XYZ file of C-alpha atoms in Angstrom:
172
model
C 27.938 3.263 23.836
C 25.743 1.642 26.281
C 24.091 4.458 27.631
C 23.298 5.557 23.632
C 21.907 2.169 23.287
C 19.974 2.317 26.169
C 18.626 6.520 24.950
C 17.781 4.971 21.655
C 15.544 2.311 23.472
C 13.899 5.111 24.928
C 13.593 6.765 21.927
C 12.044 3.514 20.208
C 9.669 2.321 22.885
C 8.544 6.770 23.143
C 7.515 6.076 19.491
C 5.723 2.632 19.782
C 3.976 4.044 22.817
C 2.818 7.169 20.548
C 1.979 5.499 18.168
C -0.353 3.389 19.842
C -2.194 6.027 21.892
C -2.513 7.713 18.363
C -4.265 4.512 17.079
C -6.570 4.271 19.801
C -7.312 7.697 19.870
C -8.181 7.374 16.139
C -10.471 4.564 16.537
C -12.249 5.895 19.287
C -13.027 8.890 17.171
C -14.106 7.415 14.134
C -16.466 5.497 16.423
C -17.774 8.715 17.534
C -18.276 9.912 14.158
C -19.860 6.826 12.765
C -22.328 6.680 16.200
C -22.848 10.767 15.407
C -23.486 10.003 11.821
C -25.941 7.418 12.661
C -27.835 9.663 15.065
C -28.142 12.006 12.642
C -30.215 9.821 10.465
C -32.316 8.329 13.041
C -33.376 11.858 13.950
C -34.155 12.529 10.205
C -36.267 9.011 9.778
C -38.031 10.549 13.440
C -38.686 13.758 11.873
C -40.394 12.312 8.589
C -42.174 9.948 10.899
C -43.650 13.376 12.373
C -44.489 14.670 9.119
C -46.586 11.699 8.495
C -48.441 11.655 11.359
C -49.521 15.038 10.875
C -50.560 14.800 7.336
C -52.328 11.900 8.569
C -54.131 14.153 11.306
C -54.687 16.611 8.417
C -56.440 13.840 6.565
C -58.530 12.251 8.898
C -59.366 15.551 10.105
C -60.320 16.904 6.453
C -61.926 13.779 6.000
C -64.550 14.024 9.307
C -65.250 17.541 8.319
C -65.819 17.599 4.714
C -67.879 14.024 4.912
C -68.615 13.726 8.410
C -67.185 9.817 8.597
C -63.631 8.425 9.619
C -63.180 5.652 6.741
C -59.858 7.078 5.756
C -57.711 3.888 5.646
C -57.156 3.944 1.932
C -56.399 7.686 2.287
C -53.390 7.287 4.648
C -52.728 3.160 3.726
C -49.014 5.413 2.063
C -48.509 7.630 5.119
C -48.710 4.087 7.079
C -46.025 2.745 4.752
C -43.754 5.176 4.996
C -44.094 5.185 8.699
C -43.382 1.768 9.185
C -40.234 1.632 6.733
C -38.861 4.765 8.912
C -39.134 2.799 12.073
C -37.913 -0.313 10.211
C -34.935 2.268 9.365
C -34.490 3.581 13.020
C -34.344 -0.246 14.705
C -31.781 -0.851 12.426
C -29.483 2.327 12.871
C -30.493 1.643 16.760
C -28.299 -1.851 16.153
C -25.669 -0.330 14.505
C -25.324 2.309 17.372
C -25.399 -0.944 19.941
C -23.096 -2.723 17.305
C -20.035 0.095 17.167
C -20.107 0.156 21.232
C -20.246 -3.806 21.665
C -23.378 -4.103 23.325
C -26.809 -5.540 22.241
C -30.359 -5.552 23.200
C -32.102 -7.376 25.902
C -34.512 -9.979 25.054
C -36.796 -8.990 27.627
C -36.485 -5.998 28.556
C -34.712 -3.848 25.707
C -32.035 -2.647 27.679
C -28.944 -1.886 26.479
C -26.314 -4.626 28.168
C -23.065 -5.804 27.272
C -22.524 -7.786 24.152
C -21.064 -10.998 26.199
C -23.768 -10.822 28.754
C -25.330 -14.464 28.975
C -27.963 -12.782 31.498
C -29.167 -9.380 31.673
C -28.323 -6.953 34.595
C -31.647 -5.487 34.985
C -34.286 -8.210 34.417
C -32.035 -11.347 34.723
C -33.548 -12.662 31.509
C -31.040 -15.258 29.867
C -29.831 -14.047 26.761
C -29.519 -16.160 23.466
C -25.777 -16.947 22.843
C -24.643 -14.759 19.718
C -24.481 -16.626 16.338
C -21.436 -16.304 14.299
C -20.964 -16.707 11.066
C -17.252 -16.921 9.291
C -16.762 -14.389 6.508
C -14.478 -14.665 3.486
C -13.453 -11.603 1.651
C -13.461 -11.612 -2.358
C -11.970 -9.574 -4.473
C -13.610 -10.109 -7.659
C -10.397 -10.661 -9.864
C -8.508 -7.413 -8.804
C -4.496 -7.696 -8.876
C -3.473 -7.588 -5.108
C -0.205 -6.047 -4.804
C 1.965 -9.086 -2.572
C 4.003 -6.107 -0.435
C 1.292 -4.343 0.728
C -2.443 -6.231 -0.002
C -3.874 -2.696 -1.032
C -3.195 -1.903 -5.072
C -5.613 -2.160 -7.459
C -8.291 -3.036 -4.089
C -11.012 -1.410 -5.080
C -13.747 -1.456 -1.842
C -16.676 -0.895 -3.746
C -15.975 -3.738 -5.207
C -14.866 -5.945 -2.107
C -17.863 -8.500 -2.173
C -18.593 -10.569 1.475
C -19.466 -14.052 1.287
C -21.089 -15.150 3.971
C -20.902 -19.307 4.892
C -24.383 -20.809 3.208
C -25.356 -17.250 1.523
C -25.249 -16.167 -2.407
C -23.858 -12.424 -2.696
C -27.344 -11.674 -3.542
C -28.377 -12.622 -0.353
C -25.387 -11.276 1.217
C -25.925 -8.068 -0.869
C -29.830 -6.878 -0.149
């Protein structure tokens, strides 16, 4: 009996011990694929950001030729636009990326350090301490099932409320 008991321990702690490699092998790839994912777009917004500048070439260009002056800044003031909401797009994917493997930006320097760092390895700069804000998850009215927390949760509609923020503020 004892050495059953002792087998089905085993057996248990096997199973626990599978289960949480499995978990953190799960995680770790869905980081992956959100990081991948993310690259993916950053490379798009850097692409269109190259498609831009040469149309601007092509205009300024066009424009020296044709008229023989450079006063094109109405002619590419859209190109300009565009270019600056694609890098606006890229800084913020580039926190995300920084974001998903818990590390942030040096003040100084730009370098990628550890998310805890109070100074950074390469510079030394002191780095602000992180401000963080409480969240409280709403669920706009939608029945909850009490066993499991998950029926009738609906995550398009899961609204975050930030302390001091509206959900339109917390929305944009």
């Amino acid at each position: 009996i004892e050495r059953m008991e002792n087998e089905m321990d085993f057996f248990e702690k096997l199973g626990k011990k599978a289960t949480e490699t499995f978990n953190s092998a799960a995680e770790k790839t869905n980081k992956i694929a959100s990081e991948t994912k993310i690259k993916l777009k950053i490379n798009d917004c850097k692409s269109k950001i190259k498609d831009l500048y040469q149309d601007i070439g092509k205009v300024v260009y066009q424009k020296f030729v044709l008229d023989g002056n450079l006063e094109v800044k109405e002619d590419i003031q859209e190109q300009l636009s565009k270019i600056k909401e694609y890098t606006d797009q890229i800084e913020e994917y580039e926190k995300q990326i920084l974001e998903l493997s818990n590390q942030k930006q040096c003040v100084n320097c730009k370098n990628k350090i550890e998310k805890n760092a109070k100074f950074c390895p390469n510079c030394g700069a002191e780095q602000p301490e992180e401000v963080v804000h409480e969240a409280e998850v709403v669920n706009n009215g939608e029945e909850v099932n009490p066993e499991n927390g998950t029926e009738g949760y609906n995550e398009e509609e899961n609204v975050v409320q930030e302390e001091g923020k509206s959900n339109n503020e917390v929305n944009r």
